[in-house]
Structures are given as structure tokens and as C-alpha cells.
PDB file of C-alpha atoms in Angstrom:
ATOM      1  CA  UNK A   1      57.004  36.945  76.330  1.00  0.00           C
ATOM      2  CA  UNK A   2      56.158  39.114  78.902  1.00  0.00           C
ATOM      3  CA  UNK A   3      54.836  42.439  77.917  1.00  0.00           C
ATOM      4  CA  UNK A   4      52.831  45.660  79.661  1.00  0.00           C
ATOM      5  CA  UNK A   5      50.360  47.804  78.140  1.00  0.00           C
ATOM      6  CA  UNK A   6      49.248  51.153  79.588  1.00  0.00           C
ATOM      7  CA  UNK A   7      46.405  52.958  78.002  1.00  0.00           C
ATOM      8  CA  UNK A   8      47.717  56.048  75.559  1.00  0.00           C
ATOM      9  CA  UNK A   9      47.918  59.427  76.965  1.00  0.00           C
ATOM     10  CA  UNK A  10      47.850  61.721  77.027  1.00  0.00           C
ATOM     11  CA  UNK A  11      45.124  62.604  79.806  1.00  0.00           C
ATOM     12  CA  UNK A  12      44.551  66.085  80.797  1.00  0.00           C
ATOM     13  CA  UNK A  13      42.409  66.591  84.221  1.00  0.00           C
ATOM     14  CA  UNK A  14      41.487  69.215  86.128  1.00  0.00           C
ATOM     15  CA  UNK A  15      43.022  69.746  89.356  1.00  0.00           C
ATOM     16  CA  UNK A  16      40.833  67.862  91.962  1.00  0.00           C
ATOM     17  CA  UNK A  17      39.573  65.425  89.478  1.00  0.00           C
ATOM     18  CA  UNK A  18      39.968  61.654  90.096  1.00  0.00           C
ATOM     19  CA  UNK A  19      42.607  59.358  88.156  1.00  0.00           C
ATOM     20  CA  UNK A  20      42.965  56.276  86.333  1.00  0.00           C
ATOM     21  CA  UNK A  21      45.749  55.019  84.305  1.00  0.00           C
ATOM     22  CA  UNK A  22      45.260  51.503  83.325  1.00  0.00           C
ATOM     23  CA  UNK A  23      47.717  49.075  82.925  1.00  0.00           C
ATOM     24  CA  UNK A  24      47.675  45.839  82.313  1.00  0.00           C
ATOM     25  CA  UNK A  25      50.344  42.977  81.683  1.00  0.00           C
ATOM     26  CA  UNK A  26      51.284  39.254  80.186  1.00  0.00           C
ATOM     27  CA  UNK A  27      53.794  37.018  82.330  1.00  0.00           C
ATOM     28  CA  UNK A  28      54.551  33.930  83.177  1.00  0.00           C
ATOM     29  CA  UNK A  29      54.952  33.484  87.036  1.00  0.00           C
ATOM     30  CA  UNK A  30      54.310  36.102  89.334  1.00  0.00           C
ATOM     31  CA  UNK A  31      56.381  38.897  89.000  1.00  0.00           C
ATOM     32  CA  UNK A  32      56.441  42.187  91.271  1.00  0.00           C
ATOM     33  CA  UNK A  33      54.195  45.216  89.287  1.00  0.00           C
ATOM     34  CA  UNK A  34      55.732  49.053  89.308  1.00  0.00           C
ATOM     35  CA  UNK A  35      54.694  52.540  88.849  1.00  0.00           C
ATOM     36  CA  UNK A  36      57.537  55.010  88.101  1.00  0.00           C
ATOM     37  CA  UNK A  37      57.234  58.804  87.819  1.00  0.00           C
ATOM     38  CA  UNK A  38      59.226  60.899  85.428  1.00  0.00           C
ATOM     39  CA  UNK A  39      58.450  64.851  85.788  1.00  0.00           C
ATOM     40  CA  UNK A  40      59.658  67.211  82.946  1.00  0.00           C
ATOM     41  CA  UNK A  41      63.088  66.882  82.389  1.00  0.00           C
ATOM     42  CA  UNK A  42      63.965  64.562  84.918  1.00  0.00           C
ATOM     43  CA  UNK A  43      64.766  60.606  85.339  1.00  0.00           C
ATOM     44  CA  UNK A  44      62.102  58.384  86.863  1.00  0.00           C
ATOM     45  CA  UNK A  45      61.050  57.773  90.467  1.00  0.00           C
ATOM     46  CA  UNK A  46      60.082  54.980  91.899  1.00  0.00           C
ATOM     47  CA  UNK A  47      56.035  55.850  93.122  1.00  0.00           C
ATOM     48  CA  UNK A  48      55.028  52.487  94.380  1.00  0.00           C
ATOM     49  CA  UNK A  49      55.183  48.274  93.825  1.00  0.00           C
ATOM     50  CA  UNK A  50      53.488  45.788  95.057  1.00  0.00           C
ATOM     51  CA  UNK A  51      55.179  42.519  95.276  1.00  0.00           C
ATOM     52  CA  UNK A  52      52.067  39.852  94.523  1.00  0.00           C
ATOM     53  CA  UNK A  53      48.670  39.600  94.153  1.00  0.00           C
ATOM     54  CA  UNK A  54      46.280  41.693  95.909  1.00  0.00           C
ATOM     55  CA  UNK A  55      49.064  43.844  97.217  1.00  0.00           C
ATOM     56  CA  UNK A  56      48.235  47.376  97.413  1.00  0.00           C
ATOM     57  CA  UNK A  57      50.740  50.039  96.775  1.00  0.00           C
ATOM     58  CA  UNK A  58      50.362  53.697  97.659  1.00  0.00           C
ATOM     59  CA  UNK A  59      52.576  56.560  97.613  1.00  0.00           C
ATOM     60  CA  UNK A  60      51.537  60.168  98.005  1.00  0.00           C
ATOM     61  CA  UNK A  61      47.596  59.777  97.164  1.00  0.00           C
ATOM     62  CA  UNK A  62      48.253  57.534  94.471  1.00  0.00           C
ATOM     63  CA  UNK A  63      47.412  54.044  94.304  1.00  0.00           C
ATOM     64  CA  UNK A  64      47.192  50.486  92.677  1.00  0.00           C
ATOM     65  CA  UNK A  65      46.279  46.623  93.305  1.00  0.00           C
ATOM     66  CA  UNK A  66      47.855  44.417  92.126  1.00  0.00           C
ATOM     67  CA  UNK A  67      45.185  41.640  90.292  1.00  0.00           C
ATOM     68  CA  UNK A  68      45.943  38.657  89.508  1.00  0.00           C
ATOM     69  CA  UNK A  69      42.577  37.599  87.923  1.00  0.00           C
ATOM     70  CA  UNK A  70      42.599  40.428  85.308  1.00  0.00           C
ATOM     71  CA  UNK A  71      46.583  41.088  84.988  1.00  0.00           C
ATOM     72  CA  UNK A  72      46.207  44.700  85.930  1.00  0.00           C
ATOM     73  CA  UNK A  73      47.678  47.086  88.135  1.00  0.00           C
ATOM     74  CA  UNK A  74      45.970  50.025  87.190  1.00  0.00           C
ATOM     75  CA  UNK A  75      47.051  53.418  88.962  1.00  0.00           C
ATOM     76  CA  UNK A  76      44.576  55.740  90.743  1.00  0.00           C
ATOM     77  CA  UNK A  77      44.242  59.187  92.509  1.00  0.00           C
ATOM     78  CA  UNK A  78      41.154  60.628  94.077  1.00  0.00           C
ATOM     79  CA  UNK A  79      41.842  64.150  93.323  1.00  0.00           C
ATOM     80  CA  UNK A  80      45.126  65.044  91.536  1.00  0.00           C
ATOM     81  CA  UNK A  81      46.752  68.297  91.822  1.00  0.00           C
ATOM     82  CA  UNK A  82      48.702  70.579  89.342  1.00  0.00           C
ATOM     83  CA  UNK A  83      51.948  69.118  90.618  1.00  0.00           C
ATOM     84  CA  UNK A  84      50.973  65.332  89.635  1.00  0.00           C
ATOM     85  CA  UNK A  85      51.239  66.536  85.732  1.00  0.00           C
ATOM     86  CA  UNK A  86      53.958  63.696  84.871  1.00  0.00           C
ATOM     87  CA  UNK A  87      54.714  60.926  82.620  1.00  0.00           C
ATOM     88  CA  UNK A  88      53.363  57.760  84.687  1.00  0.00           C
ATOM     89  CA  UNK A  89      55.421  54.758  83.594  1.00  0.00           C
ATOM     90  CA  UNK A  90      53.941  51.213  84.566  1.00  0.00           C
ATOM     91  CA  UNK A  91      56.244  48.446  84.799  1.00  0.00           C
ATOM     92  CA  UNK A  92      57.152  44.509  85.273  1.00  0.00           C
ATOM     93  CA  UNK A  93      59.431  42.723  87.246  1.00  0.00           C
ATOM     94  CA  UNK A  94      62.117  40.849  84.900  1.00  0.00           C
ATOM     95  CA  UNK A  95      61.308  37.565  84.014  1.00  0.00           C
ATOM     96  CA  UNK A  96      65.025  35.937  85.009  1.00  0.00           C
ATOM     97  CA  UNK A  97      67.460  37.338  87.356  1.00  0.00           C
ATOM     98  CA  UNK A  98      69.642  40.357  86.443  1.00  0.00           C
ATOM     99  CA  UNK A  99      67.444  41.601  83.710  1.00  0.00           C
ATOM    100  CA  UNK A 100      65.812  44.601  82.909  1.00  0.00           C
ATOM    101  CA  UNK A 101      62.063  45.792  84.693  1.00  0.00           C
ATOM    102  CA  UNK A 102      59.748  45.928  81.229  1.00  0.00           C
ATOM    103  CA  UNK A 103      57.881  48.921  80.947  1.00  0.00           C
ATOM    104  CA  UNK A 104      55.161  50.223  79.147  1.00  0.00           C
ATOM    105  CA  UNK A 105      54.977  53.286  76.859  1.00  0.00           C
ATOM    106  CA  UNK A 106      54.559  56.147  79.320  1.00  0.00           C
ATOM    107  CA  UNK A 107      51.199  57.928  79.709  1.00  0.00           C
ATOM    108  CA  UNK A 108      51.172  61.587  80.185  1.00  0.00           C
ATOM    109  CA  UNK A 109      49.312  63.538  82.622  1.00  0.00           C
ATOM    110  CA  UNK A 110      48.321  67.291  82.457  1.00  0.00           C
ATOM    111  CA  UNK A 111      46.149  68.700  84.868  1.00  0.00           C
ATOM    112  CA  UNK A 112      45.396  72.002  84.984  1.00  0.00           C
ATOM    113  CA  UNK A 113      44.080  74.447  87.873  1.00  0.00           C
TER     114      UNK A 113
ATOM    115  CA  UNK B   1      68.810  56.342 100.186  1.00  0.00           C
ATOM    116  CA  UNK B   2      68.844  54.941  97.333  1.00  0.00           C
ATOM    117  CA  UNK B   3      70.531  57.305  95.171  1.00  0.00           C
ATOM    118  CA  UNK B   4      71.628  57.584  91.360  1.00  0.00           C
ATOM    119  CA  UNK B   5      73.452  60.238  90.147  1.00  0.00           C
ATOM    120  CA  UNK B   6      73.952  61.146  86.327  1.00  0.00           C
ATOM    121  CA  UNK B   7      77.065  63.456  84.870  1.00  0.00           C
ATOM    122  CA  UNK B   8      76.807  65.567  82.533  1.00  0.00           C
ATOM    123  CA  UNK B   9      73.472  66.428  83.109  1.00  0.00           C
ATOM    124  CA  UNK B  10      72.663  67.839  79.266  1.00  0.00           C
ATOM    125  CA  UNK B  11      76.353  68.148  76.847  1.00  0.00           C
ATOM    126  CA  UNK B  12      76.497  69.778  73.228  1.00  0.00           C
ATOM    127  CA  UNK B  13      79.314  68.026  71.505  1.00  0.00           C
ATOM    128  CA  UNK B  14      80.273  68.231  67.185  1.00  0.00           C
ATOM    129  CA  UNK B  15      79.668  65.514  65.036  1.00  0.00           C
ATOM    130  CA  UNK B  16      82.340  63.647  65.165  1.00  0.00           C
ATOM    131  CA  UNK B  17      83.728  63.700  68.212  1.00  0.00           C
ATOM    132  CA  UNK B  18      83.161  61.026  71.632  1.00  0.00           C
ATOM    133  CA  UNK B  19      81.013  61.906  74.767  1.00  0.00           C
ATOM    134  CA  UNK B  20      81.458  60.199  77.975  1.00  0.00           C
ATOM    135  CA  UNK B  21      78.075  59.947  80.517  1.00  0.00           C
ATOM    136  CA  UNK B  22      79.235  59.040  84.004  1.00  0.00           C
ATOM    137  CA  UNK B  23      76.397  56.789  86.179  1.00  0.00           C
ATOM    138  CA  UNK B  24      77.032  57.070  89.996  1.00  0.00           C
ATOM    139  CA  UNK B  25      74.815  54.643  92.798  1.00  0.00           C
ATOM    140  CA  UNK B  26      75.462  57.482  95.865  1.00  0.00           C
ATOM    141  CA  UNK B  27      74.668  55.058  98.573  1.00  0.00           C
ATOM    142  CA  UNK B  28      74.562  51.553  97.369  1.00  0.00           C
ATOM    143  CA  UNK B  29      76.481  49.224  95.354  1.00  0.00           C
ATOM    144  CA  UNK B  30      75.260  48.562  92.292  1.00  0.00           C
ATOM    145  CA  UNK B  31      75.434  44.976  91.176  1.00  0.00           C
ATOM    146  CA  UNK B  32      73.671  45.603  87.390  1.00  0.00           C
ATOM    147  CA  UNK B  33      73.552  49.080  85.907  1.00  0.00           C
ATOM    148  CA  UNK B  34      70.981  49.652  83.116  1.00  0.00           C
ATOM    149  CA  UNK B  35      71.721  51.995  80.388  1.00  0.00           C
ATOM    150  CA  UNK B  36      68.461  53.585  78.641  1.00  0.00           C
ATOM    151  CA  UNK B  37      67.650  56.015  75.820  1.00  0.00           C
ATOM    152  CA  UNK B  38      64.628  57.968  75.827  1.00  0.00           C
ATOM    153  CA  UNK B  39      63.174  59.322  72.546  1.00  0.00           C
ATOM    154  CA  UNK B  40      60.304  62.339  72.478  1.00  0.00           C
ATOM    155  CA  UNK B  41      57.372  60.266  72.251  1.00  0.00           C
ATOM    156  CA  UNK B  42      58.504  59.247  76.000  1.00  0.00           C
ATOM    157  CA  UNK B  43      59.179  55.515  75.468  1.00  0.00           C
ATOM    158  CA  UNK B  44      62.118  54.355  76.975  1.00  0.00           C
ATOM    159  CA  UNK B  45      64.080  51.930  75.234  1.00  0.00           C
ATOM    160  CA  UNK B  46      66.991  49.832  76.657  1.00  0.00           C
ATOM    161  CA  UNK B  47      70.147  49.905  75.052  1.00  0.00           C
ATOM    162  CA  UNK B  48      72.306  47.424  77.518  1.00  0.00           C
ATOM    163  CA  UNK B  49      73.349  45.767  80.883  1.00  0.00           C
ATOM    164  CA  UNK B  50      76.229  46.096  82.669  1.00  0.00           C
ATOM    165  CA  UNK B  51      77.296  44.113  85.188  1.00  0.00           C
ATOM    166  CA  UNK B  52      80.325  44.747  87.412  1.00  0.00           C
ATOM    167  CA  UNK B  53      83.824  43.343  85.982  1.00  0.00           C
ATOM    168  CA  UNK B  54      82.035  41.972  83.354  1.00  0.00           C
ATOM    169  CA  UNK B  55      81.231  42.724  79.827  1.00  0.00           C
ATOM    170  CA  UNK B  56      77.858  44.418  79.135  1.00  0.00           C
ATOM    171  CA  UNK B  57      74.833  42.826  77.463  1.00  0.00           C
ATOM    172  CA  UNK B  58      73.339  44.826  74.469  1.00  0.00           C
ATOM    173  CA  UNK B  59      69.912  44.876  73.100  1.00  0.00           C
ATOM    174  CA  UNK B  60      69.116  44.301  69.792  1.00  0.00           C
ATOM    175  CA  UNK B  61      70.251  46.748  67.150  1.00  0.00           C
ATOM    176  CA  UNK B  62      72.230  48.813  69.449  1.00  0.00           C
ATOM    177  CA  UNK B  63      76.181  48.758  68.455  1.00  0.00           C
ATOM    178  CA  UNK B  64      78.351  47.971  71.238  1.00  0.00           C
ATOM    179  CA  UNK B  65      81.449  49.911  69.326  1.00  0.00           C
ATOM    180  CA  UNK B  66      79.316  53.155  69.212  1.00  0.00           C
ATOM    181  CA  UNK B  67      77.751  52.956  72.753  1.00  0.00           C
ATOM    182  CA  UNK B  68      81.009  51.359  74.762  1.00  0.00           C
ATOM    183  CA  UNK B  69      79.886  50.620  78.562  1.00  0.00           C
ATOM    184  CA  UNK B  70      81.897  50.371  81.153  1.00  0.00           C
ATOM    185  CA  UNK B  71      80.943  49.092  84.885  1.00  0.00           C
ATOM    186  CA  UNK B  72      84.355  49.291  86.351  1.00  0.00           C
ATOM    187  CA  UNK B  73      82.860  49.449  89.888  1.00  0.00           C
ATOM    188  CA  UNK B  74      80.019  48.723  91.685  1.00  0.00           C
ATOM    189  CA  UNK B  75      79.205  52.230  92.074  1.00  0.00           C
ATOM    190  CA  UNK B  76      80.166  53.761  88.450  1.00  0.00           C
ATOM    191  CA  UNK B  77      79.360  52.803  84.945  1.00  0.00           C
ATOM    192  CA  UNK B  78      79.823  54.990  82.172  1.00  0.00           C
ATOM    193  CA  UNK B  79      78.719  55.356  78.861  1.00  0.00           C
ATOM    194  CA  UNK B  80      80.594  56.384  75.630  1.00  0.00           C
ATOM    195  CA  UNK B  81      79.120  57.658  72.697  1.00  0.00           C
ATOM    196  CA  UNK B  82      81.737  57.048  70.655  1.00  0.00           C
ATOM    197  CA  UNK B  83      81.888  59.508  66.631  1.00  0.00           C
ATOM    198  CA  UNK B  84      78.987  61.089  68.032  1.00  0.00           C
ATOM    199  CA  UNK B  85      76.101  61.851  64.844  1.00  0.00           C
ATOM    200  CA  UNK B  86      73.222  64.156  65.477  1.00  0.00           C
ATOM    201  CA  UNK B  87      70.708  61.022  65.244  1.00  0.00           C
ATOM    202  CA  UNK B  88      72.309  60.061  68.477  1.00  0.00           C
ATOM    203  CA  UNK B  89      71.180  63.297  70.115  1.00  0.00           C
ATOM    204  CA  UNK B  90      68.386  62.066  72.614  1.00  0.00           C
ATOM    205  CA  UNK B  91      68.041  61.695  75.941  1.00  0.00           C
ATOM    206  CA  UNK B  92      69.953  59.101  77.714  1.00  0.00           C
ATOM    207  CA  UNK B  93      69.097  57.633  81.430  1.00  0.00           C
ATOM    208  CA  UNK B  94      70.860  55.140  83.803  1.00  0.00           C
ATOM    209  CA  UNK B  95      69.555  52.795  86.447  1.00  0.00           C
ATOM    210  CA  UNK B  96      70.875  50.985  88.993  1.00  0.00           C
ATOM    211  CA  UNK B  97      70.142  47.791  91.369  1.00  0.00           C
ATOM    212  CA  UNK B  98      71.401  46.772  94.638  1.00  0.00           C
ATOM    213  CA  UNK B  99      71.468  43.327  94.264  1.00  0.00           C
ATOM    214  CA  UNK B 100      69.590  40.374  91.779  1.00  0.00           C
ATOM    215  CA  UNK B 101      67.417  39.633  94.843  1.00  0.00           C
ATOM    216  CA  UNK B 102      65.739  42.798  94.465  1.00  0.00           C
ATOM    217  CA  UNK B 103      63.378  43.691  91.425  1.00  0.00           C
ATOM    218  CA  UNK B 104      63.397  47.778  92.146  1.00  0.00           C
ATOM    219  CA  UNK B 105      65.920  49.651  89.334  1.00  0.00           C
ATOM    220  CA  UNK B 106      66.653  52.963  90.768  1.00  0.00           C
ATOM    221  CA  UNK B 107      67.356  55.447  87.651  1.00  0.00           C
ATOM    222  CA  UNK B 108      69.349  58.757  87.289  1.00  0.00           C
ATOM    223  CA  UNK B 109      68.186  62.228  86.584  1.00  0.00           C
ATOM    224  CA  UNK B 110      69.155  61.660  82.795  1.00  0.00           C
ATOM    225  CA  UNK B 111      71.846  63.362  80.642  1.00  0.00           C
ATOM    226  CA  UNK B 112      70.699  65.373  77.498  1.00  0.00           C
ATOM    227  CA  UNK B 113      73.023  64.999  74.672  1.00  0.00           C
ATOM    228  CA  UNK B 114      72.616  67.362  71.462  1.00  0.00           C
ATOM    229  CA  UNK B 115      75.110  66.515  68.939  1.00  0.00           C
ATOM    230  CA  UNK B 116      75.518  69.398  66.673  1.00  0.00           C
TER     231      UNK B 116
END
């Protein structure tokens, strides 16, 4: 079935430093690729989606493409800031109508100053 | 826009006893509401979906008598956690979509539930 895998956290930066988070995904079809934010003690945000392959979606520095030819979507920031320390949630569109997106695990981010 | 609102935000209840978590879409209408639990190693693990006027769909292992959902609206859903235990304490999230042509799930601030 289909399925997402982010790499573990957590990751701890300094501030300024550049980010990856990989992510990478199974599915059949070609279903629309997420990144949600969750900050301490909140619910998760939408940061950005892109809808098929080669899309690009961005969203306050942060970034990821969506490819095809190696199922990832991996997310990226050139130089991250104090403020980005969050749980960074990758995620899959449903694979039928009216179900759930399917997420991966959650990496953490810490980045210090 | 896009809005989803949570209530109570965090409620301390004794074992034993029922807890009700309100989910609100502010500014859309929700066709399918997603009910989540979080646990502390930050996975978050789906428990059902609702879908208005209907009955909800649960995920494996979760008991539909002890988490009772209700999506009486297209705006509101609400979950009950019905002879609360402390194992049930966790951290429980809602999400809402505006329609099965759209893919985006638009999720609540959370409620934290400590059952004592």
C-alpha cells in the first residue's frame, strides 16, 4: 500500500545552517505530496504541496520538488532560523476519495542560535 | 481562511468519568472530519473518519464505544472519550476537509487530555 518514510530526527542545526529533511514515498498513481508543520504544543500547519511531478512548493524559505523518478519530496531551507525548530511532518495524498492524507513519522528540528 | 478550531484545548478529568472534544471548521464546511491521536514520540496515528450524517469509519484497534464520534454538521464533530482511563491520556487532534475534490486536511490546535 502506499506508505511515506521521512528520515529519523531528530536534527539539531545551527541557526543559518542549510536544511534537508528527506522524504520519500510508495504509491500507486500520482498522488499530491505535503509538508505540515507542528510547533510545540500546537496542531499542524499546512507549509506547502505540490500537486504532481516536478511541482515545486515553497512557503516561507522552505522548499520541496516533487520527483517522480526517485519518489521523493524532500524538504529544504537555505538557512533556518531559531523559529523553524518544529516537528516537520511529510505526507501523501489518500489513495481513494474521502480518506485520510498518510503521513510519515515526524522529524524534529532544533536549531539553536 | 481555512480555519479549525479545537475545544477544550488541554482537560484533566478522573478515571472514570466521559470527556467530550468539540472540532469546529470556522470558515468552511467540512465534508470529512479526521479524528487523530498523537503519542510523545510525535507520530500521529488515526483513530477514525467522520463524515457528515453518517456513521464514522474507525481504524483498526480503536473501539468505537470508547471513542464515540459524532459529525452532526458540516462544521462540528465531536469526540467522546467515553470511562475515561489514564492510558487514554494523550494528545488528541482534529482535521478537517472542504470537499473530496480537495486532498489538503486542515487540522486543529489539538486538545490535551490527562486522565487522572
Amino acid at each position: 500500500g502506499n506508505s511515506v518514510t521521512q528520515m529519523e530526527g531528530p536534527v539539531t542545526l545551527s541557526e543559518e545552517a542549510f536544511l534537508t529533511i528527506n522524504c520519500t514515498y510508495t504509491a500507486t498513481g500520482y498522488p499530491s505530496l505535503f509538508w505540515y508543520v507542528q510547533y510545540p504544543g500546537e496542531g499542524l500547519q499546512l507549509l506547502l504541496k505540490a500537486t504532481k511531478a516536478d511541482d515545486k512548493g515553497s512557503n516561507k524559505g522552505f522548499e520541496a520538488t516533487y520527483r517522480k523518478e526517485t519518489t521523493s519530496f524532500h524538504l529544504e531551507k537555505g538557512s533556518v532560523q531559531v523559529s523553524d525548530s518544529a516537528v516537520y511532518f511529510c505526507a501523501l495524498g489518500p489513495n481513494q476519495a474521502g480518506t485520510a492524507l498518510i503521513f510519515g513519522k515526524g522529524t524534529t528540528l532544533s536549531v539553536s542560535s | 481562511g481555512a480555519v479549525v478550531s479545537q475545544h477544550p484545548s488541554r482537560v484533566i478529568c478522573k478515571s472514570g468519568t466521559s470527556v467530550k472534544i468539540e472540532c469546529r471548521s470556522l470558515d468552511f464546511q467540512a465534508t470529512t472530519m479526521f479524528w487523530y491521536r498523537q503519542f510523545p514520540k510525535q507520530s500521529l496515528m488515526l483513530m477514525a473518519t467522520s463524515n457528515e450524517g453518517s456513521k464514522a469509519t474507525y481504524e483498526q484497534g480503536v473501539e468505537k464505544d470508547k471513542f464515540l464520534i459524532n459529525h452532526a454538521s458540516l462544521t462540528l464533530s465531536t469526540l467522546t472519550v467515553t470511562s475515561a482511563h489514564p492510558e487514554d491520556s494523550s494528545f488528541y487532534i482534529c482535521s478537517a476537509r472542504p470537499s473530496d475534490y480537495q486532498e489538503t486536511q486542515y487540522f486543529g490546535p489539538g486538545t490535551r487530555l490527562l486522565v487522572l
